[in-house]
Backbone as numpy.savetxt, mean C-alpha at the origin, in Angstrom:
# Nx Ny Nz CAx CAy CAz Cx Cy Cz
-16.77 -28.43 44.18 -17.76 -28.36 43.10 -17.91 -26.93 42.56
-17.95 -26.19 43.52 -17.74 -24.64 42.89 -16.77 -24.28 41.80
-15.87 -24.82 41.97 -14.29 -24.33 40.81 -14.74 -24.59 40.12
-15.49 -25.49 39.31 -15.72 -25.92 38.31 -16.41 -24.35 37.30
-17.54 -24.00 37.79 -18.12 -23.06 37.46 -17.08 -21.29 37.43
-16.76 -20.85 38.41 -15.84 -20.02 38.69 -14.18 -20.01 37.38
-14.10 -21.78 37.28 -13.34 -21.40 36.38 -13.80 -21.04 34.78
-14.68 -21.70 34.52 -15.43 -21.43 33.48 -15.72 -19.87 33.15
-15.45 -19.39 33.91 -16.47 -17.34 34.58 -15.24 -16.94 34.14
-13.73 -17.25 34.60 -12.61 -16.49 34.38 -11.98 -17.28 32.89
-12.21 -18.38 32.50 -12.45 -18.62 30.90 -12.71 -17.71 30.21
-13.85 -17.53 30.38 -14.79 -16.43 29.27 -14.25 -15.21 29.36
-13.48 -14.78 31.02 -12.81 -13.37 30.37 -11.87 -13.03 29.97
-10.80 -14.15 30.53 -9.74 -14.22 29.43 -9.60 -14.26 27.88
-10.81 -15.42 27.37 -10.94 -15.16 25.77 -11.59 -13.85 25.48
-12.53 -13.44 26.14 -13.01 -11.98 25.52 -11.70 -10.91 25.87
-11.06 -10.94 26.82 -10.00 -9.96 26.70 -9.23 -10.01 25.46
-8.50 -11.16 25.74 -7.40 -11.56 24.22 -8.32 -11.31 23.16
-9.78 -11.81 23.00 -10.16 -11.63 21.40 -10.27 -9.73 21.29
-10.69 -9.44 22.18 -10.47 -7.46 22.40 -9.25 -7.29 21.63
-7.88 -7.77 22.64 -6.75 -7.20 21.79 -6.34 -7.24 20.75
-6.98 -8.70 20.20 -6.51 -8.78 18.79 -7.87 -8.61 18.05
-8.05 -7.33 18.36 -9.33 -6.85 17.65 -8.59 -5.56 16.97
-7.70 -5.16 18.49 -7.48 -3.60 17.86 -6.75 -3.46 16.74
-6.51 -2.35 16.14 -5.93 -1.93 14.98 -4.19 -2.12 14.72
-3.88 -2.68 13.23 -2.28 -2.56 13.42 -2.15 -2.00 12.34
-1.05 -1.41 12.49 -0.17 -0.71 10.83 1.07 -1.41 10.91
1.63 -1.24 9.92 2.73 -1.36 9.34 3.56 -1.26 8.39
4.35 -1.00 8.50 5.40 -0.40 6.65 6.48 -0.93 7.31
7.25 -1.95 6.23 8.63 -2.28 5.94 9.26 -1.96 4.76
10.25 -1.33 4.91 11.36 -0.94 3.72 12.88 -1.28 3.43
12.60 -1.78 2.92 14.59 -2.43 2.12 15.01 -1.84 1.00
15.87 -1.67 1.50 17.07 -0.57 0.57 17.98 -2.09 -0.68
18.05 -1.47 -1.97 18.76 -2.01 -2.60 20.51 -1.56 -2.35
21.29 -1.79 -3.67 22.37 -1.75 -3.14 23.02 -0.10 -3.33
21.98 0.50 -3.89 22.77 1.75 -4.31 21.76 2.68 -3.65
22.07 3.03 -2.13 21.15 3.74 -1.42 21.63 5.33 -1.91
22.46 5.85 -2.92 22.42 6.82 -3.10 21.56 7.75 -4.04
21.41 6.57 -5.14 20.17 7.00 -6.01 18.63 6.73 -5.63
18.50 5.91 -4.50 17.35 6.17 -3.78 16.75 7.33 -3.17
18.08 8.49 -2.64 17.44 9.69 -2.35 17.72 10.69 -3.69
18.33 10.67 -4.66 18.03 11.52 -5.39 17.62 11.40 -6.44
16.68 10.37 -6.91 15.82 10.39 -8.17 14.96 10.88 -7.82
14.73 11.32 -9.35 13.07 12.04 -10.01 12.13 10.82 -9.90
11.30 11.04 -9.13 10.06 9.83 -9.47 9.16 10.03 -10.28
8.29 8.85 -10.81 7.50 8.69 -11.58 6.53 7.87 -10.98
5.02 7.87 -10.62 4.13 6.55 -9.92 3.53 6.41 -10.91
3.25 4.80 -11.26 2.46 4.18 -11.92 1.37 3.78 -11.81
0.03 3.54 -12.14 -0.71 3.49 -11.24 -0.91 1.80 -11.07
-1.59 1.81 -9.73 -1.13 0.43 -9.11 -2.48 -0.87 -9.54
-1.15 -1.99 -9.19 -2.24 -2.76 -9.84 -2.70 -4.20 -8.78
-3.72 -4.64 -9.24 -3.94 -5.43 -8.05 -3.33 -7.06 -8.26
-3.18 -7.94 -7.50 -2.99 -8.88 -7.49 -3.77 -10.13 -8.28
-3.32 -10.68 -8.84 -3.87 -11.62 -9.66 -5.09 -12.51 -9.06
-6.18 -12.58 -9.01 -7.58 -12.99 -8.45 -7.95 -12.24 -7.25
-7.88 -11.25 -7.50 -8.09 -10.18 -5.96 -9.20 -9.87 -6.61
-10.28 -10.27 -5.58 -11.70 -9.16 -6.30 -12.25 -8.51 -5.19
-12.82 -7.53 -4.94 -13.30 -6.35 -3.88 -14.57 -6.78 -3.77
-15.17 -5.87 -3.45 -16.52 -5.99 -2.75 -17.72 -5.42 -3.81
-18.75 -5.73 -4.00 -19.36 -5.25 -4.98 -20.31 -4.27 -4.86
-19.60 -3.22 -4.51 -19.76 -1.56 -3.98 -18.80 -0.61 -4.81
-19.48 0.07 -5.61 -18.78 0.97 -6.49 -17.79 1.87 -5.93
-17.42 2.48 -4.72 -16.44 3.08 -4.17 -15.27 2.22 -3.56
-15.77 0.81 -3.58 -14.43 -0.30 -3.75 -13.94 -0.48 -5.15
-14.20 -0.07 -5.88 -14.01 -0.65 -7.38 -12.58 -0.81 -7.47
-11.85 -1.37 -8.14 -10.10 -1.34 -8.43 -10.12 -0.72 -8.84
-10.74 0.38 -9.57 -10.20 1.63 -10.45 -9.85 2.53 -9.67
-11.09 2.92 -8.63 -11.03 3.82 -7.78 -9.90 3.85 -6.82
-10.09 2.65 -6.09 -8.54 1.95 -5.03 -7.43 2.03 -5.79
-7.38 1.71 -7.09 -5.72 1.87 -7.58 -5.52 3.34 -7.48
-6.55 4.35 -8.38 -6.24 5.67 -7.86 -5.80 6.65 -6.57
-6.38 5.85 -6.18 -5.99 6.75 -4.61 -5.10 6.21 -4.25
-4.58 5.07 -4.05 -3.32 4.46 -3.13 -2.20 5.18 -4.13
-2.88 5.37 -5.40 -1.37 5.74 -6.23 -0.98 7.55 -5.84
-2.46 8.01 -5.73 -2.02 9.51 -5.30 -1.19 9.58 -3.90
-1.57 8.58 -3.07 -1.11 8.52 -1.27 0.14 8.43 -1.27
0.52 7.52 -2.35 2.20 7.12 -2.32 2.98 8.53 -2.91
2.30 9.07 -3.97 2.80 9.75 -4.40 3.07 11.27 -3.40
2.04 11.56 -2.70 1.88 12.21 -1.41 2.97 11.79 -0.33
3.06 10.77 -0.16 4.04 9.89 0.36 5.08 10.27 0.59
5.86 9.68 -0.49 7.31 10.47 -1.39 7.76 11.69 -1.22
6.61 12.57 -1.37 6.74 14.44 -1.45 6.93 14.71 0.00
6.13 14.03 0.97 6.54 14.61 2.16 7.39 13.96 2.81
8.07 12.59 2.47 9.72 12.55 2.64 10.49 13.73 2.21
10.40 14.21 1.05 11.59 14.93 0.60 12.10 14.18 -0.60
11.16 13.70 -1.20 11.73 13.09 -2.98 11.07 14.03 -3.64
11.51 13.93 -4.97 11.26 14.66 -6.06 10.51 13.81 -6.64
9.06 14.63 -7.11 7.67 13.50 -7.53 7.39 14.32 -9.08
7.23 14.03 -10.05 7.18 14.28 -11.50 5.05 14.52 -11.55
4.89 15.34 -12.45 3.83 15.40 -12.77 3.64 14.67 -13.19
2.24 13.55 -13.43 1.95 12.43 -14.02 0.95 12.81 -15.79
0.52 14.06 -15.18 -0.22 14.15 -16.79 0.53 13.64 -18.39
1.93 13.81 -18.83 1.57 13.44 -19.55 2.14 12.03 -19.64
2.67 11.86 -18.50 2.92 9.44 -18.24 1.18 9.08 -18.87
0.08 9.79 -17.85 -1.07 8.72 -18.40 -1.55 8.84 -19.38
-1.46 10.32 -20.36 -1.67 10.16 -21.96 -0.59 9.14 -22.41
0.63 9.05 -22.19 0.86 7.82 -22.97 0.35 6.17 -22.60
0.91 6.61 -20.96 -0.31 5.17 -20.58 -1.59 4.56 -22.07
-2.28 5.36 -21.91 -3.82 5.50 -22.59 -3.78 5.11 -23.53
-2.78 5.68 -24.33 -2.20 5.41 -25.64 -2.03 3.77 -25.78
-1.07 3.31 -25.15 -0.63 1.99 -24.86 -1.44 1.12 -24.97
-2.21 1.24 -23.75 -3.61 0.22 -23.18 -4.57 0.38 -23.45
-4.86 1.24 -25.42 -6.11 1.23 -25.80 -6.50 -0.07 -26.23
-5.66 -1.38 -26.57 -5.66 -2.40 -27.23 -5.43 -3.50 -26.07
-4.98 -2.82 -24.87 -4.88 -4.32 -24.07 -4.75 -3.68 -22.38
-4.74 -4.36 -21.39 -5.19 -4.55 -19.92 -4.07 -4.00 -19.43
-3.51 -2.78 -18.75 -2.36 -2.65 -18.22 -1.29 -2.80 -18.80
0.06 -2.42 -18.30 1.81 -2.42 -18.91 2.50 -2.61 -18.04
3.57 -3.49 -18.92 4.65 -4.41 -18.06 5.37 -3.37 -17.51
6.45 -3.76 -16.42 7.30 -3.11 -15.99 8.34 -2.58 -16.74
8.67 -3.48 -18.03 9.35 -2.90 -18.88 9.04 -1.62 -19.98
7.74 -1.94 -19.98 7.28 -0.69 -20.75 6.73 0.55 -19.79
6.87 0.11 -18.59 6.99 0.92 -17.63 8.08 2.43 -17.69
9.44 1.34 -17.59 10.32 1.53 -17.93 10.98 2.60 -18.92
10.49 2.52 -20.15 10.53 3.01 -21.16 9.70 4.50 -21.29
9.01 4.08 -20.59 7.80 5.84 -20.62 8.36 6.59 -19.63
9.01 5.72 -18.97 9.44 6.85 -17.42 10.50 7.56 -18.47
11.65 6.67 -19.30 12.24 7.56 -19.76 11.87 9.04 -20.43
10.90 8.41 -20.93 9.92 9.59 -22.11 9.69 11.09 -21.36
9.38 10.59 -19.74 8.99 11.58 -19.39 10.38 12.19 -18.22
11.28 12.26 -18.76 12.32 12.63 -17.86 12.71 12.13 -16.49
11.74 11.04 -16.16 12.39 10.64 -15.01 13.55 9.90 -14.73
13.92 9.19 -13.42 15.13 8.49 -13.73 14.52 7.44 -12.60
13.63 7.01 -12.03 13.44 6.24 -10.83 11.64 6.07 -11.28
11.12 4.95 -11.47 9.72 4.37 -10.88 9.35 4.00 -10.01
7.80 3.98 -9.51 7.66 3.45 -8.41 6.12 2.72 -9.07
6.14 1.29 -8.90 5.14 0.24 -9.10 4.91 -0.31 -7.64
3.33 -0.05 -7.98 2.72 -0.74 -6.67 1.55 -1.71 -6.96
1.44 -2.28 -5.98 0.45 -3.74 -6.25 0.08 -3.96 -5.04
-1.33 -4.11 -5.00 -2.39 -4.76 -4.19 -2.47 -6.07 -4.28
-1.98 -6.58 -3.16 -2.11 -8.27 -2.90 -3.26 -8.54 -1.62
-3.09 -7.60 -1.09 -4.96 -8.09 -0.14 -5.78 -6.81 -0.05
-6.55 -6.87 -0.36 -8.05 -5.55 0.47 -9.26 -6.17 0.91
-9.44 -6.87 1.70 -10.42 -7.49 2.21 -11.33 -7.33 3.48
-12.35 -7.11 3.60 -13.76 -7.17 4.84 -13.83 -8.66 4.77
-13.42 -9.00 6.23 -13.35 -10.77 6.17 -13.79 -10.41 8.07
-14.94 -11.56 8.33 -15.24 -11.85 9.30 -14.09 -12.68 10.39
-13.99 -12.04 11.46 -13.02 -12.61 12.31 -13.54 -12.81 13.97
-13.62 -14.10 14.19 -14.84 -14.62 15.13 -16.11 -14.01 14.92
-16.59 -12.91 15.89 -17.78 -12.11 15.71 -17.86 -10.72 15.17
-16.64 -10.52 14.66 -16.30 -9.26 14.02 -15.95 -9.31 12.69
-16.38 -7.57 12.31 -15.40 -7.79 10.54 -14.03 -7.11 11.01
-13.17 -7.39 9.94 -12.58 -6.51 9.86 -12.28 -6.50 8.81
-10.93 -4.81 8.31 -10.61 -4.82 7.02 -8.99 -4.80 7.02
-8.68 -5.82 5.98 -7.14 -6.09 5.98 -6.99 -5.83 4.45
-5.61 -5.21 4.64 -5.00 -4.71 3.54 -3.38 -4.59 3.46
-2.72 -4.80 2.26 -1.38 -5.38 1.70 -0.87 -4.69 0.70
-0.17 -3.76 0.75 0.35 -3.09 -0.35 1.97 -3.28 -0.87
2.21 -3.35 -1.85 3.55 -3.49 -2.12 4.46 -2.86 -2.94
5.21 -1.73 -2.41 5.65 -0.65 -3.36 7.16 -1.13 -3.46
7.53 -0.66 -5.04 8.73 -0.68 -5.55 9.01 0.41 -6.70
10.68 0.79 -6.01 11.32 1.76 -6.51 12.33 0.99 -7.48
12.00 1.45 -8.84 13.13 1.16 -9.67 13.82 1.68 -10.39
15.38 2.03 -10.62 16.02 2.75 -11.09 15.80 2.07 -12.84
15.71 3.58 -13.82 15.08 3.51 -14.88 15.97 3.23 -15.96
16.85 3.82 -15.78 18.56 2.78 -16.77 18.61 1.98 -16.57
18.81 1.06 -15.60 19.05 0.03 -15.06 18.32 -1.11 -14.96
17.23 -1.11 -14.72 16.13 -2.07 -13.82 16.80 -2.23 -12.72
17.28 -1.70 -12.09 17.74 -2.09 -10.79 16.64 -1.95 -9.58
16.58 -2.59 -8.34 15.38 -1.99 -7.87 15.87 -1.02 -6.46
15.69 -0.06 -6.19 16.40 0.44 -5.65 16.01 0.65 -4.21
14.75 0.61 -4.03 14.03 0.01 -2.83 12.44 -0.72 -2.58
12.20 -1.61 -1.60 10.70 -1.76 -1.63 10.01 -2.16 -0.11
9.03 -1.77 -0.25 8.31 -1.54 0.92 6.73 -2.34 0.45
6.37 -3.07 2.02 5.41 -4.16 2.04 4.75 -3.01 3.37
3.35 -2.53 3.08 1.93 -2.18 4.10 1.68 -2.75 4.35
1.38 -3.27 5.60 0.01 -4.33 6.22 -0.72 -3.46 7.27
-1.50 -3.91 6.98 -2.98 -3.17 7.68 -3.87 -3.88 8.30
-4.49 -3.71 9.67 -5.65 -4.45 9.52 -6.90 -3.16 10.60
-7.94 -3.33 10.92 -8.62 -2.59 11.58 -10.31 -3.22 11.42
-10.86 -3.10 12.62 -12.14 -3.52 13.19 -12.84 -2.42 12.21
-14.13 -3.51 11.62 -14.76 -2.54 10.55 -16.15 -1.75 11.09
-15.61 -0.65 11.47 -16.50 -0.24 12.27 -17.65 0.81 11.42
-16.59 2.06 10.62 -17.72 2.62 9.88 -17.75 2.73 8.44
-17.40 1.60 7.81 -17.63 0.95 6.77 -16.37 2.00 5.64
-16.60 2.95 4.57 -15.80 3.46 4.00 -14.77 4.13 4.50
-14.93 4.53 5.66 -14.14 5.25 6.03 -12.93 4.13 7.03
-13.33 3.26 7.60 -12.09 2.86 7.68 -11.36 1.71 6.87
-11.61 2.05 5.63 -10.87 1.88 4.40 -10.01 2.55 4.37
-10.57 3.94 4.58 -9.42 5.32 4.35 -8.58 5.24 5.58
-9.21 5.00 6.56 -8.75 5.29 7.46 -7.13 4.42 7.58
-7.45 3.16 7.44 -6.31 2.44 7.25 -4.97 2.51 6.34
-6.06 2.95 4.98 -4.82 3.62 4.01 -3.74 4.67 4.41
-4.03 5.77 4.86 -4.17 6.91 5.46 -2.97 6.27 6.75
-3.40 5.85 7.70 -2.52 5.24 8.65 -0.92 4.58 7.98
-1.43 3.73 6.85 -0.09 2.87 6.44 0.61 3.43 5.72
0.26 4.56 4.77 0.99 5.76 4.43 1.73 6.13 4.96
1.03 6.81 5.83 2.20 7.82 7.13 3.18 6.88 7.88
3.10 5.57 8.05 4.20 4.52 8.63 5.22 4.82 7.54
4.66 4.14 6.08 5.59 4.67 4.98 6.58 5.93 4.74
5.96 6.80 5.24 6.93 7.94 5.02 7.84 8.04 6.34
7.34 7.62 7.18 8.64 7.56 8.51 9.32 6.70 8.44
8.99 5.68 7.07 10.29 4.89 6.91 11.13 5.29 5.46
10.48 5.98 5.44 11.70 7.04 4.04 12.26 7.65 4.86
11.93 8.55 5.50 12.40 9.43 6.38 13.53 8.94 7.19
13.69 7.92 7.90 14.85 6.84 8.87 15.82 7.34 7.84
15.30 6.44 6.61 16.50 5.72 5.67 17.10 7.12 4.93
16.69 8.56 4.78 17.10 9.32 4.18 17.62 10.87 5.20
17.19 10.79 6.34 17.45 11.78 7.50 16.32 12.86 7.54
15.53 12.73 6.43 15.14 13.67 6.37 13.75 14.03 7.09
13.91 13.73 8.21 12.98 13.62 9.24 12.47 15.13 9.61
């Protein structure tokens, strides 16, 4: 009659262990090379700024805003890049034409992407897109999960010359900051996977 109880005791600490581990924090960056890994290390880049996924809505806290989040993930990548060892283009005058563009309508296609990179001497883009940023309750915890999806595209061409998928997740412990904190983390995975693929470690 005792087991009964006793097993119940080592129940409960087995699920609180396992729910512990899959509490803690993960990163991740994956990167695939297109077919011409040579113009992957020597284009001029250009970052666009990033855009979110089609019905993605944030949290209704002004330092979540998509304006703000597209900005920064677009400076990180671009940070990114530079401390691989790519060549990163000033963006001032891409977003006067941006501006120009999208005084009449919501964002620009990849093709007109395309076309401005030429404008501004580059030879390689990089488009990124937010497909998750979410504070989502998980059993008795929050946490915050996040999905980024960067692509390199050669600017003659449309060719794509490489792309890389972030996943993120982390126990939401002190609210803005491990937002950053996570960004910040999946970055730096990112650049040690430029780094593999280019030596330039």
């Amino acid at each position: 009659m005792r087991r009964f109880p006793i097993l119940i005791f080592l129940s409960a600490i087995f699920i609180s262990f396992y729910g512990n581990c899959r509490s803690l924090p993960s990163y991740d960056a994956q990167l695939s090379l297109g077919k011409n890994p040579s113009k992957f290390k020597t284009s001029k880049y250009i970052v666009f700024p990033f855009e979110f996924a089609e019905g993605l809505e944030l949290t209704d806290s002004q330092e979540n805003s998509q304006k703000i989040v597209s900005a920064r993930n677009r400076e990180k990548a671009e940070k990114a890049l530079f401390q691989a060892g790519f060549t990163v283009l000033e963006r001032g005058k891409l977003d006067k034409l941006i501006n120009e563009i999208t005084l009449s309508k919501t964002g620009i296609t990849e093709s007109e992407g395309l076309n401005l990179g030429k404008m501004v001497n580059a030879n390689s883009a990089v488009f990124g897109k937010i497909t998750n940023y979410n504070v989502a309750r998980r059993r008795l915890r929050k946490h915050f999960v996040a999905e980024i999806i960067l692509k390199g595209v050669d600017i003659e061409t449309g060719e794509i010359l490489w792309e890389s998928t972030l996943k993120g997740h982390a126990p939401y412990i002190n609210g803005q900051q491990t937002l950053l904190d996570t960004e910040n983390k999946l970055y730096e995975k990112f650049v040690k996977k430029l780094q593999e693929n280019t030596g330039n470690k």
